[in-house]
mmCIF file of C-alpha atoms in Angstrom:
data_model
loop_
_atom_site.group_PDB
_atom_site.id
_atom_site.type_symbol
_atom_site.label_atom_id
_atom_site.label_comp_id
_atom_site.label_asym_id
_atom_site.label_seq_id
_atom_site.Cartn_x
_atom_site.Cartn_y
_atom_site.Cartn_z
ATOM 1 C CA UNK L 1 60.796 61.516 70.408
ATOM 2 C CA UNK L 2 59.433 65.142 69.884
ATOM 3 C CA UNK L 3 59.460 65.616 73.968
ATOM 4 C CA UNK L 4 62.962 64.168 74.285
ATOM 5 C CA UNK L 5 64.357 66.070 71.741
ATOM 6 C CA UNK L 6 62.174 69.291 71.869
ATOM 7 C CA UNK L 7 63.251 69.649 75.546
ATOM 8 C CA UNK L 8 67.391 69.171 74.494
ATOM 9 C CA UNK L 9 67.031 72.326 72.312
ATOM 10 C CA UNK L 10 65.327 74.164 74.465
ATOM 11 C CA UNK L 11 67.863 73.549 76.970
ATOM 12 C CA UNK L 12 70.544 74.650 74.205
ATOM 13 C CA UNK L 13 68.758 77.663 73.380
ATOM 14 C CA UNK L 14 68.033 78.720 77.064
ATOM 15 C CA UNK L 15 71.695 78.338 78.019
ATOM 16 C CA UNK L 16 72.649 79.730 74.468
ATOM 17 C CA UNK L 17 70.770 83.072 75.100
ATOM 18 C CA UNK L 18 71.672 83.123 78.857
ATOM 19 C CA UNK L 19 75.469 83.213 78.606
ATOM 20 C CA UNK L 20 76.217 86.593 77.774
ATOM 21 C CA UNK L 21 74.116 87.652 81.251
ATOM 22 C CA UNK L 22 76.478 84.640 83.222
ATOM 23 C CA UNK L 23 79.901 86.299 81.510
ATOM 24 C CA UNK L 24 79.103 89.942 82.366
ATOM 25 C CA UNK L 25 78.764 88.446 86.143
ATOM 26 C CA UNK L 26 81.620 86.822 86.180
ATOM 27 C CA UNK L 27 83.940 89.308 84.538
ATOM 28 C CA UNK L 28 82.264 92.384 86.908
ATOM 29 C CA UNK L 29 83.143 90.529 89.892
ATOM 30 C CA UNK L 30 87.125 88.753 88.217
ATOM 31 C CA UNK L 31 85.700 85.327 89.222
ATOM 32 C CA UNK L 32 88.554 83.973 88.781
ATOM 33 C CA UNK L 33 91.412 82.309 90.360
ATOM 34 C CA UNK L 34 94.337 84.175 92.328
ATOM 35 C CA UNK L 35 96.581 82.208 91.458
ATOM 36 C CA UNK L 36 97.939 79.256 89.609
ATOM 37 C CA UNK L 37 98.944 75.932 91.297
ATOM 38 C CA UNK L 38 102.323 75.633 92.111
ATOM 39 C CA UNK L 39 102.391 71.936 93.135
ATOM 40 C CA UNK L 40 100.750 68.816 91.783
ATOM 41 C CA UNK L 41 98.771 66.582 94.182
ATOM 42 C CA UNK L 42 101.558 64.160 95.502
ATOM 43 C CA UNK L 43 103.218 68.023 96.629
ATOM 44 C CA UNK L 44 106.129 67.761 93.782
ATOM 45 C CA UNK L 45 106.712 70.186 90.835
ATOM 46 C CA UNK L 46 104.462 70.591 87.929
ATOM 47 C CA UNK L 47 107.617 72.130 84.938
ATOM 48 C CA UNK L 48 105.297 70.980 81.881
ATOM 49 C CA UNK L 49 102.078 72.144 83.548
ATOM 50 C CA UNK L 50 103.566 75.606 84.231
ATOM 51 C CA UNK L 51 105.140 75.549 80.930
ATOM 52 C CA UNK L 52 102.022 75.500 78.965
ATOM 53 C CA UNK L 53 99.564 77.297 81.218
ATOM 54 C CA UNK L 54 100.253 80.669 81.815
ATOM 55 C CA UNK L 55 98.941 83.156 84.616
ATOM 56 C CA UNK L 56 96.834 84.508 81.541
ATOM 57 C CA UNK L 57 94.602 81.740 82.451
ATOM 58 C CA UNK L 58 94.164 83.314 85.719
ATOM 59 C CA UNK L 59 92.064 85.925 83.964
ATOM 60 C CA UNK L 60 89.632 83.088 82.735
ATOM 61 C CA UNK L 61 86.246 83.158 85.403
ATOM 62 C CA UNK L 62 85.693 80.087 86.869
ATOM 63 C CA UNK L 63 81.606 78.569 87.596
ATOM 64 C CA UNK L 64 81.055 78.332 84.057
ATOM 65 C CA UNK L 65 79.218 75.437 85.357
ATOM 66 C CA UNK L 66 76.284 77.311 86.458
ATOM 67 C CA UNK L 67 74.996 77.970 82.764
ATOM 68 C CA UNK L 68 74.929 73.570 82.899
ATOM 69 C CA UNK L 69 72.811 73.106 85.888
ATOM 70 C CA UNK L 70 70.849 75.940 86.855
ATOM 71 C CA UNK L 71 69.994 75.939 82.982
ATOM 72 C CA UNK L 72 68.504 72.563 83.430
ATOM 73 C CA UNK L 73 66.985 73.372 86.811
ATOM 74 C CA UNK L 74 65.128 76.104 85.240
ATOM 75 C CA UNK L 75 63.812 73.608 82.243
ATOM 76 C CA UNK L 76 62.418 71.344 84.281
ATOM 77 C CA UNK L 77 60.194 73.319 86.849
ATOM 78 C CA UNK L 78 59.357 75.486 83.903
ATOM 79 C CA UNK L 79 57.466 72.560 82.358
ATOM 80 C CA UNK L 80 56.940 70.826 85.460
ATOM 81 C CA UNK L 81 54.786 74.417 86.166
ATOM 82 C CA UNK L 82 53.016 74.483 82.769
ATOM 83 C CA UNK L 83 51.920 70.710 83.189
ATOM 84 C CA UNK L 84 49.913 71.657 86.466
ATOM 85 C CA UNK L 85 47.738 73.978 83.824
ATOM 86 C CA UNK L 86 46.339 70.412 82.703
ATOM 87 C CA UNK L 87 46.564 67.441 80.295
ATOM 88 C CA UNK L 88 44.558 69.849 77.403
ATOM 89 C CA UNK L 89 47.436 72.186 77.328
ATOM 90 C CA UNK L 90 50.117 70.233 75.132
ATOM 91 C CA UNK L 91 53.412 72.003 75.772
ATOM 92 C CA UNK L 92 52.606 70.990 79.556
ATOM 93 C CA UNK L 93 53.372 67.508 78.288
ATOM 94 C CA UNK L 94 57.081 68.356 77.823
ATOM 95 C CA UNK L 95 56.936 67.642 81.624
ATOM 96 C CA UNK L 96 59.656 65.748 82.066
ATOM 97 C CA UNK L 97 60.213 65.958 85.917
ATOM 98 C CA UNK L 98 58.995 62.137 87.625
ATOM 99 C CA UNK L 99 59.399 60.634 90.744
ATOM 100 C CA UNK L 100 60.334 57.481 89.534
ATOM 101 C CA UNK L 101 63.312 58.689 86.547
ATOM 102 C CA UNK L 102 64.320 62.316 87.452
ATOM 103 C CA UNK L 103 63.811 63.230 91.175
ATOM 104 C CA UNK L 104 66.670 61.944 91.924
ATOM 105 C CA UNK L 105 69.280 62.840 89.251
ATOM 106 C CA UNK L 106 68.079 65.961 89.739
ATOM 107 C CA UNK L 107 68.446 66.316 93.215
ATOM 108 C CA UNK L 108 71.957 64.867 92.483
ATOM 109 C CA UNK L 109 72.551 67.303 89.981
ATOM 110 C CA UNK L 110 71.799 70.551 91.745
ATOM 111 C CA UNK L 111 73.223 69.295 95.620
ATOM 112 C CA UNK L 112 76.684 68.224 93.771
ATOM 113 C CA UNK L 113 76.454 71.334 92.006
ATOM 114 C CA UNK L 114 76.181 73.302 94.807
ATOM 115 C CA UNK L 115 78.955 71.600 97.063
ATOM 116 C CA UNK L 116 81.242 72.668 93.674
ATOM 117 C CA UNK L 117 79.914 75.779 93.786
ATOM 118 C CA UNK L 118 81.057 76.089 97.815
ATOM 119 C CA UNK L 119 84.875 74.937 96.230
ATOM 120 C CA UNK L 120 85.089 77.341 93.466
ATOM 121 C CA UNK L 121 83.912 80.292 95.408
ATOM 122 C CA UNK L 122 86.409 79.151 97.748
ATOM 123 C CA UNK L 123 89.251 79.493 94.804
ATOM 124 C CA UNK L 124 88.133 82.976 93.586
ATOM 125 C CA UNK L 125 88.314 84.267 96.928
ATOM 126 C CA UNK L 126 91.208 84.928 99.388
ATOM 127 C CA UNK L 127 89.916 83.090 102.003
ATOM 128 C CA UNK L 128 92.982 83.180 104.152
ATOM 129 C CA UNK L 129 91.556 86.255 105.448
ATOM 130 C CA UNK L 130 88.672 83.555 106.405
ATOM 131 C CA UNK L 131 89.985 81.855 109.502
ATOM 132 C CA UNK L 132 86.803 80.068 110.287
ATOM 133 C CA UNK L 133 87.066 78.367 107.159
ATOM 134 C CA UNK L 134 91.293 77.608 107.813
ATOM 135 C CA UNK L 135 90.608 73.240 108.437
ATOM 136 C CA UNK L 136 88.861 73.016 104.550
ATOM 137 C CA UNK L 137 91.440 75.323 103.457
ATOM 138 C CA UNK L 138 94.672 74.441 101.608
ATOM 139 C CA UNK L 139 96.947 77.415 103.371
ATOM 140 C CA UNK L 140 99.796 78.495 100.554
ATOM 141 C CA UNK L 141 97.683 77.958 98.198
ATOM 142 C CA UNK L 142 94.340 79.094 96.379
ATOM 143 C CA UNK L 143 92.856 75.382 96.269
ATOM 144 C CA UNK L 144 89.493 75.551 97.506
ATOM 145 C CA UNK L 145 87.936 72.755 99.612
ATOM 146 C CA UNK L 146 90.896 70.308 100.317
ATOM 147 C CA UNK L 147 90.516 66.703 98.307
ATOM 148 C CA UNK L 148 89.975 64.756 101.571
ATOM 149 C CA UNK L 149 87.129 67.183 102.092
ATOM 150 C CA UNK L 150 85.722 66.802 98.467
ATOM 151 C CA UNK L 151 85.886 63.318 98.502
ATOM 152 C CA UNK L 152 84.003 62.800 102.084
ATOM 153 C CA UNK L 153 81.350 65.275 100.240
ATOM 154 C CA UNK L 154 81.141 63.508 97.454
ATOM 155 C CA UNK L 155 80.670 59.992 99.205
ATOM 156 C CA UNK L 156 78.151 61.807 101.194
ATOM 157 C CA UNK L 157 76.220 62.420 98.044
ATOM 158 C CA UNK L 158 76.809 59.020 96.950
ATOM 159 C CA UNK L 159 75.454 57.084 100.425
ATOM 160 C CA UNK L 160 72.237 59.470 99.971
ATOM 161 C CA UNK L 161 72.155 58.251 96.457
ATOM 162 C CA UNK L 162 72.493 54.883 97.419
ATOM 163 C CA UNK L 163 70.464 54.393 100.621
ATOM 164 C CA UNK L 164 67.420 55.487 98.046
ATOM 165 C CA UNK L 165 68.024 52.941 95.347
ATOM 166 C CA UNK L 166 68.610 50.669 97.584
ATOM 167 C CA UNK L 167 66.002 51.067 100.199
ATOM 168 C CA UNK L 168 63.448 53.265 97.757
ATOM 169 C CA UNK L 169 63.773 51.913 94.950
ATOM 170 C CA UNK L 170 64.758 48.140 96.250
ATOM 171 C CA UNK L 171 67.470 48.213 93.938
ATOM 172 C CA UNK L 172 70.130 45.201 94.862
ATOM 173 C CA UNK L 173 71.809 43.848 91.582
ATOM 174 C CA UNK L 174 73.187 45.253 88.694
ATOM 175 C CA UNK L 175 73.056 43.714 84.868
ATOM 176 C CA UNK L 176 76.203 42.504 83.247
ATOM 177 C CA UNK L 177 75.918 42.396 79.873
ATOM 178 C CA UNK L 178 76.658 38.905 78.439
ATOM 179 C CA UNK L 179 75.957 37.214 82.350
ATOM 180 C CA UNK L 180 72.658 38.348 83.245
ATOM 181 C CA UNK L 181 71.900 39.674 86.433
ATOM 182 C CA UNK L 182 74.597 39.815 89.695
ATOM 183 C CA UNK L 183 73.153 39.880 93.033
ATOM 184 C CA UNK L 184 74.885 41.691 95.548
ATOM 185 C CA UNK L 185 72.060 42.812 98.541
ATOM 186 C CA UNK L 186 73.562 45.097 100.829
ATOM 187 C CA UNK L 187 76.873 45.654 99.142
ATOM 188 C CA UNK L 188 74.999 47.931 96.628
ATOM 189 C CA UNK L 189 75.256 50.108 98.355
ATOM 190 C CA UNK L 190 79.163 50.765 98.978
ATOM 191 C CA UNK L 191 79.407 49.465 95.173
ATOM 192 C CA UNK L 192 77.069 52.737 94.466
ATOM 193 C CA UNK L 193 79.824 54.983 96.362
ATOM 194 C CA UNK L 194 82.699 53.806 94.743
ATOM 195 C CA UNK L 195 81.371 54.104 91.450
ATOM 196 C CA UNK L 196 80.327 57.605 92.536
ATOM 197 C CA UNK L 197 84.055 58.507 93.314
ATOM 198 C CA UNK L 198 85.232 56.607 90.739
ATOM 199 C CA UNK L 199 83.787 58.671 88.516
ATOM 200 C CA UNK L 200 84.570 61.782 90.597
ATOM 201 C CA UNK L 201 87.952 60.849 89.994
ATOM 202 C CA UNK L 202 87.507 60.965 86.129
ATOM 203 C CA UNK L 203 86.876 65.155 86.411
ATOM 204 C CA UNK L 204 90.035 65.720 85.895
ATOM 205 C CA UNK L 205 89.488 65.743 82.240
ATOM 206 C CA UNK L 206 88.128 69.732 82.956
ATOM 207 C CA UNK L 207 92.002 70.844 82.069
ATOM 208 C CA UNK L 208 92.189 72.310 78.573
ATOM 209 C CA UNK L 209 89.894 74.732 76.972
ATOM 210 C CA UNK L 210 86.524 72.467 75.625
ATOM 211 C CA UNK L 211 87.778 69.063 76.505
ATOM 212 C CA UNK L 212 85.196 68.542 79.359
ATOM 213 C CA UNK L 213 81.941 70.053 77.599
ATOM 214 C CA UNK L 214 82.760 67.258 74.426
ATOM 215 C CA UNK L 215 82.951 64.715 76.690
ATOM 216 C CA UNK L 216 80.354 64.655 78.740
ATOM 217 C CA UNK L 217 78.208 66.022 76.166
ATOM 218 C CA UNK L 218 78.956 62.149 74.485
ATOM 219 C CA UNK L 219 78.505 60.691 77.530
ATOM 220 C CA UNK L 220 75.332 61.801 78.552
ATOM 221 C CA UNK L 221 74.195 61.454 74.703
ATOM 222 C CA UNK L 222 74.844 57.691 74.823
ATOM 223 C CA UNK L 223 72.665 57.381 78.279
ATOM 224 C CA UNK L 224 69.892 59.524 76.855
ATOM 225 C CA UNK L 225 69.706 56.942 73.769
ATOM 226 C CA UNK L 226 70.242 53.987 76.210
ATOM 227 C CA UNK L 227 67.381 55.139 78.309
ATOM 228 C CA UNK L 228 64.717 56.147 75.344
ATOM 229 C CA UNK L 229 65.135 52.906 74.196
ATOM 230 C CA UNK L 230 64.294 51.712 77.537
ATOM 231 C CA UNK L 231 60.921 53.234 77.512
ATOM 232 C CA UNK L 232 62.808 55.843 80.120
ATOM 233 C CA UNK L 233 61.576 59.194 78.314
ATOM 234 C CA UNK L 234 61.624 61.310 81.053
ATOM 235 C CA UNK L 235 65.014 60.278 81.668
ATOM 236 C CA UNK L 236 66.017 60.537 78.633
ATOM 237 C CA UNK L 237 64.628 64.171 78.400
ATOM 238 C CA UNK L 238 66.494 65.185 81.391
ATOM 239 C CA UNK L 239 69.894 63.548 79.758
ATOM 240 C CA UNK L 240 69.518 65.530 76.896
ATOM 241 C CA UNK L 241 68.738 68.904 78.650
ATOM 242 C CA UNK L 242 72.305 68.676 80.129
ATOM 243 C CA UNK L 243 73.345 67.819 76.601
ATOM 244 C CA UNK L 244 71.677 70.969 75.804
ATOM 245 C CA UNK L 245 73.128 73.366 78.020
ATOM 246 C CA UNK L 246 76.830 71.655 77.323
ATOM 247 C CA UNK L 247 76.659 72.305 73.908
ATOM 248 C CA UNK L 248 76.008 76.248 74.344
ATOM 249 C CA UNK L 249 78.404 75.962 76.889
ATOM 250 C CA UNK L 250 81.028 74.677 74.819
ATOM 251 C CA UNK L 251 79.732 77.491 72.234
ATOM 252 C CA UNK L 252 81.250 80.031 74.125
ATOM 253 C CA UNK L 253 84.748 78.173 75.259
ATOM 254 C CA UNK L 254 85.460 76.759 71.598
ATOM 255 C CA UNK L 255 89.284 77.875 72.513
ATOM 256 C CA UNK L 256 89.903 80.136 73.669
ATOM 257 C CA UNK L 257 87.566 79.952 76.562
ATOM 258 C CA UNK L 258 85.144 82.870 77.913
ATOM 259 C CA UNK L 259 84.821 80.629 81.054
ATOM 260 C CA UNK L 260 85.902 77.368 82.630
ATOM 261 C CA UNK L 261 83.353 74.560 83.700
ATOM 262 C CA UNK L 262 84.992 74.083 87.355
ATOM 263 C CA UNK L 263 83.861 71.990 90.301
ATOM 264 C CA UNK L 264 80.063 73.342 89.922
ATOM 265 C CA UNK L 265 80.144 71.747 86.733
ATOM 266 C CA UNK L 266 82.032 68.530 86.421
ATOM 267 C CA UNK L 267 80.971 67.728 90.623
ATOM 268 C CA UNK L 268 77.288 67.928 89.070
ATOM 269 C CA UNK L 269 78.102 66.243 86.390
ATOM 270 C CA UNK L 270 80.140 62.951 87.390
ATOM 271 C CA UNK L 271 77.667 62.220 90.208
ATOM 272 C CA UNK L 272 74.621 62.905 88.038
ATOM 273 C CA UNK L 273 76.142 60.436 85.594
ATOM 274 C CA UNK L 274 77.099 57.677 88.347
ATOM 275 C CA UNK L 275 72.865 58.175 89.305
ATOM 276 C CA UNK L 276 71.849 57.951 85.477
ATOM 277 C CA UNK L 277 74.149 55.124 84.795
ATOM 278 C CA UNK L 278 72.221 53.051 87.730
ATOM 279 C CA UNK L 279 68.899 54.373 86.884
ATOM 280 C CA UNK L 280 69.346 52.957 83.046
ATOM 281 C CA UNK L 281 70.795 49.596 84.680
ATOM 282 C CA UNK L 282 73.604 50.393 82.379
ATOM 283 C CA UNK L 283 76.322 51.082 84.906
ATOM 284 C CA UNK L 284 77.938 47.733 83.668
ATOM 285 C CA UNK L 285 78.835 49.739 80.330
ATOM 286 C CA UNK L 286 80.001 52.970 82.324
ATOM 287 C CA UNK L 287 83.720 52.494 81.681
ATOM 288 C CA UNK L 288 83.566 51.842 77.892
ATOM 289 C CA UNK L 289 81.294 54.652 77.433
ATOM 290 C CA UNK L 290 83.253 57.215 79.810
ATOM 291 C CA UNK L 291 86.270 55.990 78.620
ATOM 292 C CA UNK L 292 88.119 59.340 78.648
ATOM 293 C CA UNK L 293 87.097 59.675 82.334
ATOM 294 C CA UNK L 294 88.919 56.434 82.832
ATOM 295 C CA UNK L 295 92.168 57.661 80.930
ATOM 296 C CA UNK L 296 92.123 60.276 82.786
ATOM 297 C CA UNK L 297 92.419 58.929 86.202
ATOM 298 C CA UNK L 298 93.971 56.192 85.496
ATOM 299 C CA UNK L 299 96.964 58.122 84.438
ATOM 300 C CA UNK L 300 96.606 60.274 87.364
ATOM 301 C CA UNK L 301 96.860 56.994 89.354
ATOM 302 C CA UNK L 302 99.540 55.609 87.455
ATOM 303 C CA UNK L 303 101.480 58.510 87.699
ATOM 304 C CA UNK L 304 101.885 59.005 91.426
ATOM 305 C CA UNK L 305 102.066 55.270 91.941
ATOM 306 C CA UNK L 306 105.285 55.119 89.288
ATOM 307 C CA UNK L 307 106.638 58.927 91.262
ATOM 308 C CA UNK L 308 106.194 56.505 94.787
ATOM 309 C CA UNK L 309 107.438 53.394 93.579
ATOM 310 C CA UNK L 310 109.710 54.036 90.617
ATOM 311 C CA UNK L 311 111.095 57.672 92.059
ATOM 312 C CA UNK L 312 110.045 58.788 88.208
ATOM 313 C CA UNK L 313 107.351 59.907 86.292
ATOM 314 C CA UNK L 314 105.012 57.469 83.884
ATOM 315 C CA UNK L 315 103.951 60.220 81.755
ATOM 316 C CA UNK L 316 106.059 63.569 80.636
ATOM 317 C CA UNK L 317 102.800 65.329 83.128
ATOM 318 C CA UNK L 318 99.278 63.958 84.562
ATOM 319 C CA UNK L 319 96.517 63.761 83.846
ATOM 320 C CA UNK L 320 97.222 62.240 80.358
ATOM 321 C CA UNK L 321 95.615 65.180 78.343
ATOM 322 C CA UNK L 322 98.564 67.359 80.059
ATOM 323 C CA UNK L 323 101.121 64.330 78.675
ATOM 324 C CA UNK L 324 100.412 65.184 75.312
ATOM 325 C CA UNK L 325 100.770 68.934 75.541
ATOM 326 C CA UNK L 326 104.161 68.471 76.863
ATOM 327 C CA UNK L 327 104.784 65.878 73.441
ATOM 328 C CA UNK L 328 104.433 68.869 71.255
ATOM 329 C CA UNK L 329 100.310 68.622 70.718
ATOM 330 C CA UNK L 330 98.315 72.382 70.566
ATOM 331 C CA UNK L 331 95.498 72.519 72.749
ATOM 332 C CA UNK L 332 93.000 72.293 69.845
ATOM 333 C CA UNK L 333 94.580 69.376 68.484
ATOM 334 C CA UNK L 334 94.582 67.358 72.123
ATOM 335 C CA UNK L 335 90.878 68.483 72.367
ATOM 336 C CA UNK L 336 89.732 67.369 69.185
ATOM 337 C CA UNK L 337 91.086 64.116 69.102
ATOM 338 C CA UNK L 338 89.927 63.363 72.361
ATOM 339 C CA UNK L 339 86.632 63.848 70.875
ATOM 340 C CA UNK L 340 86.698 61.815 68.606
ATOM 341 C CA UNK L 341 87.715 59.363 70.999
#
């Protein structure tokens, strides 16, 4: 309990301290955005989004993310390094880096984070001038990597993920609560990358100022308990050092933000969940406890499917956070309740 916990506030106070170094970086260099979007996904107009978010927010640096994962990064080979000093030095056992719990969230963590990374450099730079990278490049707009692209990444991330539960780890079923245990041999593994992109899907929450850090700050709480009650302490050490450098992240972006999470930060994020969620043998309970994830999609999804097949919208704007800002509902107020959610 002292490890678990010890290592989630040093996380938090690692992060905490570290921030002020991250903001100066990315207000030198106007990390930021060029420009707003000017079309929603299905390429038709976005009135409420426009209405409520201002080219002010293009003055907010993106990568905020970084302080999430290179934070915990930093944790874990920092004890990792202390524990090679010997058993007879105890803060060497806040070690928390295993082959069998946190190799591979972490390698999830940092490769996903990475690919965002690739996307929101992408965003704060102009790379029309770029023409080598014109095929992953929305032309018109500032949009990063192109969704087909992101998703093909991410399901790239996903089959890696997979192919080493399943041939590793010899990983074939999953537990239902309730049932017991459901076989499914080789179909694990595309079940692993849809989940993965399934949960993907759910980062659209990162949309309003706080809303992302509170959730998945829950979320990964829940699979931290989950998996120290499991025996899984390493695990549930590394669950809690993201919770740790979310929480001084949202710190900072308490609105207004200093900084938004972006794709290095919710890409990590959603496919480090979708690994932690197997790991724990808890993926079963996924949707009920990312339940705003699944909102959030889902009203994506309803939405264009109602603009295709209706010729109207579902909601007054999508993703469903956006709905209620255009119902009258301050940021603050949209944020908060979600929370408590």
């Amino acid at each position: 309990m002292i490890k678990v916990f010890a290592i989630g506030v040093i996380s938090f106070l690692v992060a905490f301290f570290a921030t002020p170094t991250l903001t100066h970086f990315l207000y030198k260099y106007k990390l930021w955005k060029k420009a707003v979007k000017e079309k929603a996904i299905d390429g038709g107009d976005i009135q409420y989004f426009k209405k409520f978010h201002s080219d002010n927010e293009v003055k907010t640096p993106r990568m905020g993310g970084l302080l999430i994962w290179v934070t915990v990064l930093l944790v874990t080979f920092f004890f990792h390094l202390l524990s090679l000093f010997g058993e007879g030095f105890w803060i060497g056992e806040l070690n928390f880096l295993s082959r069998e719990q946190t190799w591979l969230p972490l390698f999830t963590l940092v490769s996903a984070s990475v690919v965002g990374l690739a996307d929101d450099l992408l965003q704060v730079t102009d790379v029309r001038k770029l023409p080598l990278l014109n095929k992953i490049y929305k032309k018109n707009e500032v949009e990063g990597i192109s969704l087909r692209y992101r998703i093909g990444l991410v399901a790239l991330i996903g089959a890696i993920g997979a192919w080493w539960f399943y041939f590793k780890l010899g990983h074939d079923m999953i537990f239902i609560p309730g049932v017991g245990d459901m076989y499914l041999g080789f179909f694990y593994i595309p079940f692993f990358i849809i989940v993965m992109l399934a949960v993907y899907s759910g980062g659209v929450i990162d949309g309003i100022d706080g809303l992302s850090g509170g959730t998945f700050a829950s979320i990964f709480t829940a699979y931290a308990t989950i998996a120290l009650f499991q025996g899984q302490s390493e695990l549930a050490a590394f669950c809690l050092a993201i919770v740790g450098s979310i929480l001084a992240f949202l710190w900072f972006n308490i609105p207004p933000a200093r900084f938004y999470m972006s794709e290095t930060g919710v890409l990590g994020l959603t496919a480090t969940l979708t690994v932690v969620a197997f790991l724990t043998g808890a993926v079963a309970v996924l949707p009920v406890i990312a339940f705003l994830l699944v909102i959030e999609s889902g009203s994506v999804i309803i939405q264009l499917l109602s603009k295709k097949l209706r010729g109207r919208k579902f909601f007054l704007s999508a993703p469903i956070h956006h709905h209620f800002e255009a119902k009258g509902w301050p940021r603050y107020k949209v944020t908060m309740r979600f929370w408590i959610i």
